[in-house]
Coordinates of C-alpha atoms in Angstrom, one line a residue:
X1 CA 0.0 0.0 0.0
X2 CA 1.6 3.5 -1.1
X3 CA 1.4 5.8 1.6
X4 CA -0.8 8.3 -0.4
X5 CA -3.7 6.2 0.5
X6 CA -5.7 4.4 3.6
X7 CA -8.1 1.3 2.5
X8 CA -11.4 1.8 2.9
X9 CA -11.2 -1.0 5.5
X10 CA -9.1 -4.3 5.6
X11 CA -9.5 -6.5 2.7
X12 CA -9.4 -9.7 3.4
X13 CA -6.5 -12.0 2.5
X14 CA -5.7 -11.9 -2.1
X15 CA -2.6 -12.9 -3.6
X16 CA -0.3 -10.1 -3.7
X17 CA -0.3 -8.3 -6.7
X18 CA 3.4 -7.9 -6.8
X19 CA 3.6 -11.7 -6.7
X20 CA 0.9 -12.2 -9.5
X21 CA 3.0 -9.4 -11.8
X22 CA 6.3 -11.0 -10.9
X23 CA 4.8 -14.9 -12.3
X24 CA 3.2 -13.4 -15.3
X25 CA 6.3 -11.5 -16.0
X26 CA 8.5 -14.5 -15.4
X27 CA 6.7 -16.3 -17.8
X28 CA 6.5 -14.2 -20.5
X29 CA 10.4 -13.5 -20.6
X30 CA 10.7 -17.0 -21.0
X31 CA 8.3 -18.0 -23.2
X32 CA 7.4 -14.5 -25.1
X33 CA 9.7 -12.2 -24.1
X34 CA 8.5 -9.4 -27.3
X35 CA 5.4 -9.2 -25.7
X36 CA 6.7 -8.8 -22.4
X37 CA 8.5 -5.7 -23.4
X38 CA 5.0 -4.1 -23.8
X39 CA 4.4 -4.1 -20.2
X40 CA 5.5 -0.3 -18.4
X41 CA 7.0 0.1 -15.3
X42 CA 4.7 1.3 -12.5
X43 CA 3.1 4.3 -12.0
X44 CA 4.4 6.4 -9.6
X45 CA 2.1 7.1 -6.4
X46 CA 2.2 10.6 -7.1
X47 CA 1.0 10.7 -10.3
X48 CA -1.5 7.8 -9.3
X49 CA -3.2 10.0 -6.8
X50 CA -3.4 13.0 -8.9
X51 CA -5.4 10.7 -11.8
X52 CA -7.7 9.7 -8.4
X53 CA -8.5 13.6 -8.1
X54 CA -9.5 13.5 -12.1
X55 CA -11.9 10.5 -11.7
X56 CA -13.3 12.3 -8.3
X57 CA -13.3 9.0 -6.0
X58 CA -10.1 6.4 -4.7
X59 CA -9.8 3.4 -7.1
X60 CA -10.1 0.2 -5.0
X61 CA -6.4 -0.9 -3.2
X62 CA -6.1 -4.4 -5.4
X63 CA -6.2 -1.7 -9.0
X64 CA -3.9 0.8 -7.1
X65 CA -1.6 -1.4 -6.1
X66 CA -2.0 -3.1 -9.4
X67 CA -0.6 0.0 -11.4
X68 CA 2.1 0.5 -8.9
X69 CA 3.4 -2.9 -10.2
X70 CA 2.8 -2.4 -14.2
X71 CA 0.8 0.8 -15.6
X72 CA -0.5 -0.9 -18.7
X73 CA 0.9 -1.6 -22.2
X74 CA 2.8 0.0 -24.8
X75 CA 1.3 0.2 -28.1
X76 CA 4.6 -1.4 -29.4
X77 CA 7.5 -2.7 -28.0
X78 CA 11.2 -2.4 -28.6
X79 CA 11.2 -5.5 -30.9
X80 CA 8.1 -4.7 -32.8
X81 CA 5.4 -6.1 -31.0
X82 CA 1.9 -4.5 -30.7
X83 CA 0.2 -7.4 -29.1
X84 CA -1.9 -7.6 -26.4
X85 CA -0.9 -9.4 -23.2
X86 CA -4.6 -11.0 -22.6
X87 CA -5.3 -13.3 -25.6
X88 CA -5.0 -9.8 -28.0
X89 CA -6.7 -7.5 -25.6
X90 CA -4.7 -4.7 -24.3
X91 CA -4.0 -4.0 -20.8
X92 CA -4.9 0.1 -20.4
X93 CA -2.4 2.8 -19.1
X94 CA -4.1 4.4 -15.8
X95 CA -3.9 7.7 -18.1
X96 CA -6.4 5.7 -21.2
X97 CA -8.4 4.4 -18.0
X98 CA -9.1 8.2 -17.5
X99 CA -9.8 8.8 -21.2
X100 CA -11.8 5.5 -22.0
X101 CA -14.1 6.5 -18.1
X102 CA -14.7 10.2 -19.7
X103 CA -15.6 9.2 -23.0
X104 CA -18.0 7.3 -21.5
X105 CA -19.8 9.7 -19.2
X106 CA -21.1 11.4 -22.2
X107 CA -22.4 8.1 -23.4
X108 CA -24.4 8.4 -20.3
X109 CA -27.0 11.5 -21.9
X110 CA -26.7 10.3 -24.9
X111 CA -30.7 9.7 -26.0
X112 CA -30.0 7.2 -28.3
X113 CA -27.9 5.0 -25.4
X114 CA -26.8 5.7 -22.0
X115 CA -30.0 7.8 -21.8
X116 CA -32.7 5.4 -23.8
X117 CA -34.9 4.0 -21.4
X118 CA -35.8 1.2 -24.1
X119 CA -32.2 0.3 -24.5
X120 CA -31.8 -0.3 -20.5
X121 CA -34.7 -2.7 -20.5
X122 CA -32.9 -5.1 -23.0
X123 CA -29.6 -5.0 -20.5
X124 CA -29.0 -8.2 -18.4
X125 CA -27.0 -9.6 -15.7
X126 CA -25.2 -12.8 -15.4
X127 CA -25.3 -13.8 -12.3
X128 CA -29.0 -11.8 -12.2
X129 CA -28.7 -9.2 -9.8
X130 CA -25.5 -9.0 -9.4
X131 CA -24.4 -6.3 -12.4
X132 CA -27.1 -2.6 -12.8
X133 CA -29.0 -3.1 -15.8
X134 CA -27.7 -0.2 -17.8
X135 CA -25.8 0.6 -21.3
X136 CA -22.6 2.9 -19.4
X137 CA -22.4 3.3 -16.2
X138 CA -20.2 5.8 -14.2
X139 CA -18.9 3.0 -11.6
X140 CA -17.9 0.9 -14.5
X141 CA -14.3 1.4 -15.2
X142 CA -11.9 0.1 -17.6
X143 CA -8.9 -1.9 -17.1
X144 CA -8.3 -4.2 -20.2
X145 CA -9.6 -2.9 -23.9
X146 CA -10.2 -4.4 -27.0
X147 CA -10.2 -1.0 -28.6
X148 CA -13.9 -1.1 -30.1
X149 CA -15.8 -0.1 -27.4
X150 CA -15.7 -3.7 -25.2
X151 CA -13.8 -4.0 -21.8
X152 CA -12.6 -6.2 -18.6
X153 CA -12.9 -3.7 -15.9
X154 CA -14.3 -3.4 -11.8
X155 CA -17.9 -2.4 -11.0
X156 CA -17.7 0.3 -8.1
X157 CA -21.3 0.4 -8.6
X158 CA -23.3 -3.1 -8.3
X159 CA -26.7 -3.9 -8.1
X160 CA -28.3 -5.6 -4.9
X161 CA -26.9 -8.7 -5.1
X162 CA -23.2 -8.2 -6.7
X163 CA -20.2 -6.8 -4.7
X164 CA -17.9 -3.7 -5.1
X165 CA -14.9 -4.2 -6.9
X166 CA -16.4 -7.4 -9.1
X167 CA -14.8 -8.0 -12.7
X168 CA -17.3 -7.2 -15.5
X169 CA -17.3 -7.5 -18.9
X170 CA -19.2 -4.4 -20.8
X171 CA -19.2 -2.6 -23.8
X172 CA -21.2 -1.6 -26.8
X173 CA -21.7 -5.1 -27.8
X174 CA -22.6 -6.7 -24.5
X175 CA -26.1 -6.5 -23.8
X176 CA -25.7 -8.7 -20.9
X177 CA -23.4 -8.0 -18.3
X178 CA -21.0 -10.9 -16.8
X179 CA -19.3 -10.7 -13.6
X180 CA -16.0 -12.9 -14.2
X181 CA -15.4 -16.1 -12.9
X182 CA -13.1 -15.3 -9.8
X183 CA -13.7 -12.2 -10.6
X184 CA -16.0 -11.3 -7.6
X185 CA -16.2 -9.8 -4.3
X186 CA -14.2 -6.7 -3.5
X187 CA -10.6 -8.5 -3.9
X188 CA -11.9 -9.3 -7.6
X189 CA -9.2 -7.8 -9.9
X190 CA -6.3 -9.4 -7.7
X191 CA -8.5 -13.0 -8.0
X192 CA -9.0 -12.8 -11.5
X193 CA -5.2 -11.7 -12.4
X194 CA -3.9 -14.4 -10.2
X195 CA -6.3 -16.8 -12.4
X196 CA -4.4 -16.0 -15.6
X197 CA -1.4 -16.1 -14.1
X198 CA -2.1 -19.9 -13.5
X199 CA -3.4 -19.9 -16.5
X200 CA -0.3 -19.0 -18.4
X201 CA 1.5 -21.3 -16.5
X202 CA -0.5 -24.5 -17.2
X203 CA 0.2 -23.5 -21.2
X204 CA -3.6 -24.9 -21.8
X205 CA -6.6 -23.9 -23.9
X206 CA -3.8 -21.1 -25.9
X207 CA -1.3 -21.2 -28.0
X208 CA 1.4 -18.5 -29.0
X209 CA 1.4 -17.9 -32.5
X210 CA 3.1 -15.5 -35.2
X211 CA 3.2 -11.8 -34.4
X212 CA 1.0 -9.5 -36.6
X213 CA 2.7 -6.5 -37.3
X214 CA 0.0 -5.2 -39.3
X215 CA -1.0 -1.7 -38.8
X216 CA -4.6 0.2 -38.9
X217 CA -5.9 -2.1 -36.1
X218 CA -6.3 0.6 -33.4
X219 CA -10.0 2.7 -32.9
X220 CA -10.4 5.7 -31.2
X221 CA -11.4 6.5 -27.7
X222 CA -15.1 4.5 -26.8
X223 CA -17.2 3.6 -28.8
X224 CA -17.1 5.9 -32.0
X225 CA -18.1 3.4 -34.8
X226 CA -21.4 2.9 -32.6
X227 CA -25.2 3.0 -34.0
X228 CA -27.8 2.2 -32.2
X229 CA -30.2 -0.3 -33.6
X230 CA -32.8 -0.3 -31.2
X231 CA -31.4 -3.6 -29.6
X232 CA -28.0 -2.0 -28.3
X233 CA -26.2 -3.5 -31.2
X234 CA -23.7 -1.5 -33.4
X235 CA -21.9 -2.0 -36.9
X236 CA -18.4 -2.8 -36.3
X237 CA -16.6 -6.0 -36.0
X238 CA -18.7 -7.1 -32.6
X239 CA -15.5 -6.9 -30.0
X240 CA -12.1 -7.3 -30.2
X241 CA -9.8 -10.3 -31.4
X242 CA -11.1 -13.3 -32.9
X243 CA -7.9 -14.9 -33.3
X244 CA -6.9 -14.9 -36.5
X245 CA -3.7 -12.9 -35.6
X246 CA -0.7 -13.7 -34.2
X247 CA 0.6 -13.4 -30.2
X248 CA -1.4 -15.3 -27.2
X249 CA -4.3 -17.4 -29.6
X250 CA -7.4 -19.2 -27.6
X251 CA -7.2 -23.0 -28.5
X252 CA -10.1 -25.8 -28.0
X253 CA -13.1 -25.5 -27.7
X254 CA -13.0 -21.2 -28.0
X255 CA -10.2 -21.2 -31.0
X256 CA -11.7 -18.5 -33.2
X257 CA -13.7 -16.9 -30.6
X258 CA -13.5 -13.3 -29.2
X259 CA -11.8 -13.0 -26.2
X260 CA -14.4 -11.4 -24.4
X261 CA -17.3 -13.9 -25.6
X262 CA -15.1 -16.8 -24.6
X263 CA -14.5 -15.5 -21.0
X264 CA -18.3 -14.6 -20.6
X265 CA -19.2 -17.9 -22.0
X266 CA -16.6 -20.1 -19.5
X267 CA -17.6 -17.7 -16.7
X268 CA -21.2 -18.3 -17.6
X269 CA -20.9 -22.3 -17.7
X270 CA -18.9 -21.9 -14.4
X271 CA -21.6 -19.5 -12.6
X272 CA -23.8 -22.5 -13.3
X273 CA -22.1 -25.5 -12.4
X274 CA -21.7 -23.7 -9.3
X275 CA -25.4 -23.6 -8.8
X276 CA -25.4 -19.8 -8.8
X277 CA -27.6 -19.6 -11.6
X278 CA -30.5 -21.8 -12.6
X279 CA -31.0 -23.6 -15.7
X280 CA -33.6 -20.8 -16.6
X281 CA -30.6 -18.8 -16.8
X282 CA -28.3 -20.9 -19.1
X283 CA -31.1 -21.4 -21.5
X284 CA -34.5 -19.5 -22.4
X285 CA -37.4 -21.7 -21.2
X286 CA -39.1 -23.4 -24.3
X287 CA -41.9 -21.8 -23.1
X288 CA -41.0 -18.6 -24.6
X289 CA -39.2 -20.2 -27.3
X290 CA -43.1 -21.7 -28.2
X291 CA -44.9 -18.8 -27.5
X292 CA -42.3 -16.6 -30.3
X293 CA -43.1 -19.4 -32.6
X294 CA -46.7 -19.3 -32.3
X295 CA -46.4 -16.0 -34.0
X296 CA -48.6 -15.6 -36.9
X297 CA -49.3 -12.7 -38.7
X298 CA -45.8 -10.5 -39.2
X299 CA -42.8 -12.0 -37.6
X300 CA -39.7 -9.6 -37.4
X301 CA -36.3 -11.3 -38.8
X302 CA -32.9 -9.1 -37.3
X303 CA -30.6 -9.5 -39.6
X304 CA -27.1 -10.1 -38.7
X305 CA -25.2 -6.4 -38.2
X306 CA -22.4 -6.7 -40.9
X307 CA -22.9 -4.0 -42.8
X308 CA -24.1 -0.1 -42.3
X309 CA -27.4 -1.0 -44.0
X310 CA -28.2 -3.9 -41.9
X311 CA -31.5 -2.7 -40.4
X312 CA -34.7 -4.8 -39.2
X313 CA -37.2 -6.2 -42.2
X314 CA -40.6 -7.1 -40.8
X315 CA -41.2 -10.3 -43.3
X316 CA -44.7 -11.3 -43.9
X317 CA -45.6 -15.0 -42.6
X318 CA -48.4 -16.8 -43.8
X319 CA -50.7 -17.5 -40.7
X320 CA -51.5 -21.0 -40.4
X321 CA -55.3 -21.4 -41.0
X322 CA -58.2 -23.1 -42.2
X323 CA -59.9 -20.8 -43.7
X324 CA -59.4 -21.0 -48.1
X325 CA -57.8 -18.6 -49.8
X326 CA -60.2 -17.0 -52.8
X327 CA -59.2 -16.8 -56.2
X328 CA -57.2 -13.9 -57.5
X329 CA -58.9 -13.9 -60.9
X330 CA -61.8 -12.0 -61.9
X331 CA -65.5 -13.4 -62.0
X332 CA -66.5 -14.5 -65.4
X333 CA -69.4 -12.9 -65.2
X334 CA -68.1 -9.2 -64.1
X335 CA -68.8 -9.6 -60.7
X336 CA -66.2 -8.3 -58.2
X337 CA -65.2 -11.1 -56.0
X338 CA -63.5 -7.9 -53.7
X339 CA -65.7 -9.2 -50.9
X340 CA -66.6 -12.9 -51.4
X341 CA -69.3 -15.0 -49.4
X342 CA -68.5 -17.8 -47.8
X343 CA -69.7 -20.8 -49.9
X344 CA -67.5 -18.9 -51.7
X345 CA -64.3 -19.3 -49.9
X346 CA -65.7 -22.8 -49.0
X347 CA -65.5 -23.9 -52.9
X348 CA -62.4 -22.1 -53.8
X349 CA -58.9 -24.0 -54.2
X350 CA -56.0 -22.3 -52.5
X351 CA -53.8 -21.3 -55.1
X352 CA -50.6 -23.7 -56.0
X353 CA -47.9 -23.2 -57.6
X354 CA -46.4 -25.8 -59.8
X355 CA -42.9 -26.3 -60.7
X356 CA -42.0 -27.8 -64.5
X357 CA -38.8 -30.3 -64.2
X358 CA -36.7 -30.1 -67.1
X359 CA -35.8 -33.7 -68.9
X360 CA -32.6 -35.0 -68.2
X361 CA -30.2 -34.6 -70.8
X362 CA -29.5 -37.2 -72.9
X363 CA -26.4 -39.2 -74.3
X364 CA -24.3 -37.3 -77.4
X365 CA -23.6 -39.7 -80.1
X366 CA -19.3 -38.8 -80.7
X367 CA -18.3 -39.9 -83.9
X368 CA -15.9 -42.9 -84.5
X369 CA -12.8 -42.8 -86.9
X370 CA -14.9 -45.0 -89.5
X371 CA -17.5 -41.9 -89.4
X372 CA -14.5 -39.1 -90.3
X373 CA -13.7 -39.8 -94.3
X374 CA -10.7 -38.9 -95.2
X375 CA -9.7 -36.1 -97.9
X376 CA -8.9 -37.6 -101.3
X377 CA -6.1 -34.5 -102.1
X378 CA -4.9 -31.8 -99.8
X379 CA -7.0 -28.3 -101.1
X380 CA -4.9 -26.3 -103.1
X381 CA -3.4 -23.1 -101.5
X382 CA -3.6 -20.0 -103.1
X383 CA -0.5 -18.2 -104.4
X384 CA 1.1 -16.6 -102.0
X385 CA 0.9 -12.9 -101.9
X386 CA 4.7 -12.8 -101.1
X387 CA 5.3 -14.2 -104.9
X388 CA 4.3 -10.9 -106.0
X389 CA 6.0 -8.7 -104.1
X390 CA 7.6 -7.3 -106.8
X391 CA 4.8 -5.4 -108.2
X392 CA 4.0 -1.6 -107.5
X393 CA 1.8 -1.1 -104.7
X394 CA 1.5 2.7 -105.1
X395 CA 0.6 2.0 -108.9
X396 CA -2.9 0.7 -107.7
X397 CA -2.2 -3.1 -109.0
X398 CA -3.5 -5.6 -106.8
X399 CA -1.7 -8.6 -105.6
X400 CA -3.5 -12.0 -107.3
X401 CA -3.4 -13.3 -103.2
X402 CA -5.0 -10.4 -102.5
X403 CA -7.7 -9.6 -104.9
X404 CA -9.5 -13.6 -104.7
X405 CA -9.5 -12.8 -100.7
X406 CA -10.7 -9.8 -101.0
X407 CA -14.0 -11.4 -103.2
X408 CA -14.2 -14.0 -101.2
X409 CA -15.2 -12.1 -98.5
X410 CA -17.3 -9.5 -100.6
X411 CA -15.0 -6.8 -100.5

């Protein structure tokens, strides 16, 4: 503990963070020493304390003593590598904490997100309870970025059943909110860390593969490629690293996955093999999987956000139903059949439509040697022009070669 700063109260008993900092770090000058170099050295407490008087509150002890340790990443190391330490996603400078948090407060009164009542209601919690059911949130802040608008950061501001200083996952593409496995309680960040340490050191379920130098990866601040949808979804490339790069690759069962996803899937599976959440949780119940398709009349399809003229199509669906469907051609007789009676629609077929198979092809019949009958003489060639290039162009003569092509062809 620097001596800039008194805990709230004792926490109880974490693994130190200097300890976690010094495995992680061990490991990755042996096994990946280039991405190692991205890590900084630790903030000083000065300068710590003067970032806590820009956010307006003390950060919990585990993230300050976190910093004191490492202050985030570099965007690129001395040997050329712009990876991030956490399976692609970047470990923030205290300084882009500050920056990412403010961005973020004016997300807050924006209409269209922070401030859309409709938005909130489509916000969940895994566990439920435990996470505010909210778009941005000003106790929300961000510790690991994957630098479209998605983070790994501590809740300082948790709903009724959730703790101060749990590990979320939010963002622009995370509807639901997922408090980390070991991630909870007011120790959280320290837990969590400590986690992936072990994690690292076990060498399963990643795989360290080729750097990616490529450049152009990086977004601005938040959330800037955003639009709202109506369902809190936005264009972009849905969070972060999928894997395709190179550095610190998820193997297994999530190979391919985004990061994020993956830990809020495994800390979903986890929650419930605990017994913290139900099975209502894991899955929908079927009966509101039934009771969506029971829909008749117009059923809306969402397409998939992949482009910036993805929008919602309401598709007409043809209601299951006994009534028959009337003719669409005109009466015979002149009358209008706008408003037909019901012996009517009794009598009339519904309409089918009838589909005309085309025969299969048949055999071709090749011709065999026998049919081919040779030439009794090679043709004759005609004279070559060159025989009679002797005579006078310019004089308007015309070569014999010339003259019988040029007939032949009706010139």
């Amino acid at each position: 503990m620097d001596p800039l700063h008194t805990p709230f109260s004792s926490p109880p008993n974490y693994p130190p963070l200097s300890k976690t900092w010094a495995r992680i770090q061990a490991w990755l000058n042996r096994e990946y020493p280039e991405l190692g170099d991205t890590l900084n050295y630790g903030i000083l407490p000065q300068d710590l304390a003067q970032i806590e008087m820009q956010f307006g509150f003390s950060l919990p002890s585990v993230v300050r003593e976190s910093y004191l340790c490492v202050d985030g990443q570099e965007a690129e190391s001395a040997a050329g590598c712009s990876e991030g330490l956490f399976f692609g996603l970047t470990l923030l400078p205290l300084e882009s904490v500050l920056e990412e948090w403010r961005f973020w407060r004016e997300v807050d009164r924006d209409p269209s997100t922070g401030a859309n009542q409709g938005l909130r209601e489509h916000m969940q919690s895994i566990p439920p309870g435990w996470v505010r059911r909210e778009y941005s949130q000003r106790g929300w802040i961000p510790l690991i970025a994957d630098k479209v608008g998605n983070y790994l950061g501590i809740d300082l501001n948790p709903a009724e059943h959730g703790s101060i200083g749990q590990i979320i996952i939010f963002g622009r593409d995370f509807d639901t909110k997922v408090v980390m496995w070991r991630g909870d309680g007011v120790t959280g960040w320290a837990k969590w860390l400590a986690s992936f340490a072990e994690e690292l050191e076990t060498g399963e379920g990643f795989e360290i593969g080729a750097t990616d130098t490529s450049e152009g990866s990086e977004d601005g601040v938040g959330y800037e490629s955003y639009f709202y949808d109506g369902h809190g979804r936005g264009q972009g490339d849905g969070g972060g690293d999928t894997g395709s790069g190179g550095g610190l690759r998820l193997t297994g069962e999530y190979r391919g996955w985004n990061v994020l996803e993956a830990w809020a899937d495994r800390s979903l599976r986890k929650w419930h093999e605990s017994g913290v959440i139900t099975d209502e949780v894991l899955a929908p119940a079927d009966g509101e999987a039934r009771k969506q398709g029971e829909r008749q009349d117009l059923d809306i399809v969402e397409l998939s956000m992949q482009g910036p003229g993805a929008v919602e199509v309401a598709i007409p669906v043809l209601a299951s139903s006994t009534e028959q469907i009337p003719s669409p051609f005109a009466d015979p007789l002149g009358q209008s059949n706008a408003q037909p009676s019901s012996s009517k629609l009794a009598s009339a077929a519904a309409p089918t439509i009838s589909v005309a198979k085309p025969p299969a092809p048949r055999p071709v019949a090749l011709p065999t040697p026998q049919d081919i009958a040779p030439f009794s003489s090679p043709p004759e060639s005609r004279q070559s022009s060159v025989d009679n290039l002797d005579e006078d162009l310019e004089s308007g003569s015309r070569i014999n070669g010339i003259s019988e092509l040029a007939e032949d062809v009706g010139l």
